């Protein structure tokens, strides 16, 4: 049996490994009706695997700043399952929400239909197989020289979300470096900085990060963030674990949380609209 086929057929064993280690999978809400070439990128959530059987896979609900995001029934998602260098993608649909015991009491969870098959994908930067594709959003990152200077820029970003007019105001920053947004968790994100840009990631632990998730968000989102840890992958790119930083502007936290919740809701609404039009 070819090695690639053998690894694909063992994906359920890998899913069991992930669960046993209290690990997670990643998924994104599918974006139907969008020209792939005009797709600014898919927001990928990293969630812990709680349990699974032959019919369903139960995972933590995605979270935005501590707020669980509700997913309705029959929402199409694209999932990513990874163990070491082995990576698979699959399509599924939600079966609704449930609750499960967590470290701080009962917590919301999402029931996914157990995929019947998965497909291997080769590289982290290019999440594409025959039946699904995830485009990782590009992030503009700037070393943040004066954290207080980010407050007016965050206010301008909030105003831009209301007006739809993109703000060009920047805090006091250093030269830009580019990254890819790998995933988002409870209070931060994972970034992949290509090796050609890694010098920028070493200039400052505090950064100004700008995400463009249009059309679901009216304008690019700028936010102060802190690089918590980094490591090199096998291609000498830098993975950076980044937490959002709201100590300098606490009122911005609920605004960002609402944006992320509304982003997921907009995708669900788009799916329903496309189904009705079909």
C-alpha positions as a printed Julia matrix, in Angstrom:
278×3 Matrix{Float64}:
   0.0    0.0    0.0
   1.46   3.43  -0.91
   2.56   5.43   2.13
   0.3    8.39   1.32
  -2.77   6.14   1.08
  -1.84   4.38   4.32
  -1.52   7.68   6.19
  -4.88   8.87   4.85
  -6.63   5.69   5.95
  -5.2    6.12   9.47
  -6.61   9.62   9.97
  -9.1    8.44  12.61
  -6.2    7.05  14.64
  -4.58  10.48  14.42
  -7.84  12.1   15.54
  -7.81   9.8   18.57
  -4.23  10.87  19.33
  -5.29  14.5   19.21
  -8.19  13.87  21.6
  -6.03  11.86  24.02
  -3.57  14.77  24.19
  -6.37  17.33  24.69
  -5.34  18.75  21.34
  -7.37  20.49  18.7
  -8.35  20.72  15.09
  -8.9   23.81  12.99
 -11.92  24.8   10.95
 -13.38  27.69   9.04
 -16.94  28.52   8.06
 -17.12  28.07   4.28
 -17.57  31.21   2.16
 -19.92  30.34  -0.73
 -20.7   32.76  -3.51
 -17.3   34.51  -3.39
 -14.94  34.54  -6.36
 -11.85  32.66  -5.09
  -9.61  35.3   -6.65
 -11.42  38.02  -4.68
 -11.31  36.09  -1.41
  -9.28  38.12   1.1
  -8.85  35.04   3.26
 -10.59  32.62   5.58
 -10.53  33.02   9.35
  -9.51  29.67  10.82
 -10.45  28.77  14.4
  -8.44  26.35  16.53
 -10.7   24.31  18.82
 -10.17  21.39  21.2
 -11.51  17.96  20.31
 -13.92  16.77  23.01
 -15.25  13.46  21.7
 -16.22  11.67  18.51
 -17.92   8.55  17.24
 -18.98   7.19  13.85
 -21.65   9.87  13.39
 -20.36  13.08  14.97
 -17.29  15.02  16.05
 -17.75  17.36  19.04
 -15.35  20.28  19.46
 -15.17  23.41  21.57
 -17.17  26.32  20.27
 -14.99  29.01  18.66
 -14.35  31.88  21.05
 -13.8   35.61  20.58
 -12.28  37.33  23.63
 -13.92  34.8   25.94
 -17.3   34.93  24.17
 -18.45  31.68  22.58
 -19.64  32.0   18.99
 -22.9   30.27  18.14
 -23.1   28.15  15.0
 -26.54  27.15  13.75
 -27.45  23.8   12.25
 -26.4   22.79   8.73
 -23.53  25.3    8.53
 -20.88  24.12   6.07
 -17.34  24.09   7.46
 -13.91  23.11   6.16
 -11.74  21.36   8.73
  -8.01  20.75   9.13
  -6.55  17.84  11.07
  -2.79  17.75  11.66
  -0.35  15.44  13.42
   3.31  16.26  12.86
   3.88  16.87   9.16
   0.73  14.93   8.22
  -2.18  17.21   7.42
  -5.68  16.42   6.18
  -8.65  18.53   5.13
 -12.32  17.65   5.16
 -15.76  19.12   4.63
 -18.52  18.78   7.18
 -21.71  20.42   8.41
 -22.79  21.43  11.88
 -25.4   19.4   13.73
 -26.05  22.15  16.25
 -24.67  23.31  19.58
 -24.31  21.36  22.82
 -22.57  21.77  26.17
 -19.71  19.88  27.75
 -17.8   19.93  31.02
 -14.82  22.28  31.01
 -12.2   23.4   33.55
 -14.53  26.17  34.74
 -17.86  24.42  34.51
 -20.09  23.71  31.55
 -19.0   25.22  28.26
 -20.57  25.45  24.78
 -19.46  23.04  22.07
 -20.21  22.41  18.4
 -21.41  19.1   16.98
 -20.0   18.38  13.52
 -21.07  15.59  11.23
 -18.25  13.06  11.22
 -16.55  13.3    7.81
 -16.71  10.18   5.7
 -13.38  10.91   4.05
 -10.45  13.27   4.25
  -7.77  14.4    1.79
  -4.13  15.02   2.48
  -2.66  18.44   1.8
   1.05  18.97   1.48
   2.01  22.36   2.88
   0.77  24.58   5.68
   0.78  27.7    3.49
  -1.36  26.14   0.73
  -4.43  24.48   2.21
  -5.96  23.11  -0.97
  -7.3   19.71  -1.96
  -9.7   18.55  -4.67
 -12.84  19.28  -2.65
 -11.86  22.26  -0.49
  -9.57  25.24  -0.19
  -8.67  27.59   2.64
  -6.97  30.88   1.84
  -4.99  32.2    4.77
  -5.41  35.98   5.18
  -2.37  38.19   4.8
  -1.53  40.31   7.83
   0.44  43.55   7.79
   2.56  43.74  10.94
   4.48  46.74  12.21
   6.84  46.91  15.22
   4.97  49.17  17.65
   7.32  51.86  18.95
   4.85  53.7   21.2
   1.9   51.64  22.51
  -0.12  54.73  23.45
   0.02  55.94  19.85
  -2.08  52.9   18.92
  -5.13  54.26  20.75
  -6.0   56.94  18.12
  -5.4   54.37  15.37
  -7.8   51.94  17.07
 -10.41  54.69  17.4
  -9.97  55.46  13.69
 -10.37  51.76  12.89
 -13.6   51.63  14.89
 -14.92  54.64  12.98
 -13.9   53.05   9.67
 -15.93  49.95  10.49
 -19.0   52.15  10.87
 -18.42  54.28   7.76
 -16.82  51.7    5.46
 -14.07  54.2    4.63
 -10.64  52.65   5.16
  -8.49  54.45   7.71
  -4.86  55.15   6.78
  -3.87  56.29  10.29
  -0.98  54.33  11.77
   0.52  54.41  15.26
   4.21  55.19  15.72
   5.66  52.08  14.1
   8.69  50.6   12.4
   8.9   49.07   8.91
   6.12  46.7    7.9
   6.59  42.94   7.63
   4.08  40.5    6.17
   2.64  37.35   7.72
  -0.14  34.84   7.16
  -2.92  34.38   9.71
  -2.87  30.66  10.5
  -5.56  30.46  13.17
  -7.37  32.3   15.92
  -8.05  31.12  19.45
  -9.57  32.57  22.6
  -7.4   35.65  22.97
  -4.91  35.66  20.17
  -3.74  34.31  16.84
  -1.09  32.19  15.21
   0.97  33.94  12.53
   3.32  32.46   9.96
   6.12  34.85   9.04
   8.02  33.8    5.89
  11.78  33.61   6.28
  12.2   36.63   3.99
  10.31  38.73   6.58
  11.6   37.28   9.86
  13.92  40.19  10.68
  10.83  42.35  11.18
   9.35  39.91  13.68
  12.47  40.21  15.84
  12.38  44.01  16.18
   9.71  44.27  18.87
   7.46  42.07  20.99
   4.65  44.61  20.6
   3.24  44.96  17.1
   0.45  46.73  15.27
  -1.35  44.07  13.22
  -3.77  44.86  10.41
  -6.16  42.19   9.12
  -8.24  42.59   5.97
 -11.32  40.34   6.14
 -13.56  42.14   3.69
 -16.34  41.82   2.64
 -17.56  40.33   5.94
 -15.82  43.2    7.75
 -16.41  46.66   6.24
 -12.76  47.73   6.59
  -9.39  46.31   7.69
  -9.08  45.63  11.42
  -6.07  47.08  13.22
  -5.17  45.89  16.7
  -2.27  46.01  19.15
  -0.76  42.58  19.75
   2.11  40.98  21.65
   4.37  38.22  20.3
   4.35  35.63  23.1
   6.48  32.87  21.6
   8.11  31.92  18.31
   9.7   28.9   16.71
  11.14  27.96  13.33
   9.42  25.38  11.16
  11.2   22.96   8.84
  11.18  25.56   6.04
  12.82  28.21   8.28
   9.65  30.27   8.47
   8.72  31.64  11.88
   5.56  30.58  13.67
   4.53  33.3   16.13
   1.96  32.88  18.87
   0.45  36.33  19.33
  -1.97  37.63  21.97
  -4.17  40.67  21.53
  -3.18  43.53  23.84
  -5.91  45.77  25.24
  -4.17  47.15  28.34
  -3.72  50.54  26.66
  -7.33  50.74  25.39
  -9.66  48.42  27.31
 -12.8   49.7   25.54
 -11.45  48.27  22.28
 -11.69  44.66  23.51
 -15.51  44.26  23.3
 -15.47  46.04  19.94
 -13.04  43.49  18.48
 -14.98  40.62  20.05
 -18.22  41.85  18.45
 -16.5   42.15  15.07
 -15.38  38.52  15.19
 -18.81  37.29  16.28
 -20.46  39.32  13.51
 -17.94  37.98  10.98
 -19.0   34.39  11.67
 -22.67  35.35  11.64
 -22.22  37.06   8.26
 -20.77  33.85   6.83
 -23.69  31.82   8.14
 -26.13  34.35   6.65
 -24.3   34.14   3.3
 -24.62  30.35   3.26
 -28.36  30.54   3.93
 -28.78  33.16   1.21
 -26.91  31.03  -1.35
 -28.99  27.96  -0.46
 -32.24  29.89  -0.87
 -31.13  31.19  -4.27
 -30.12  27.74  -5.52
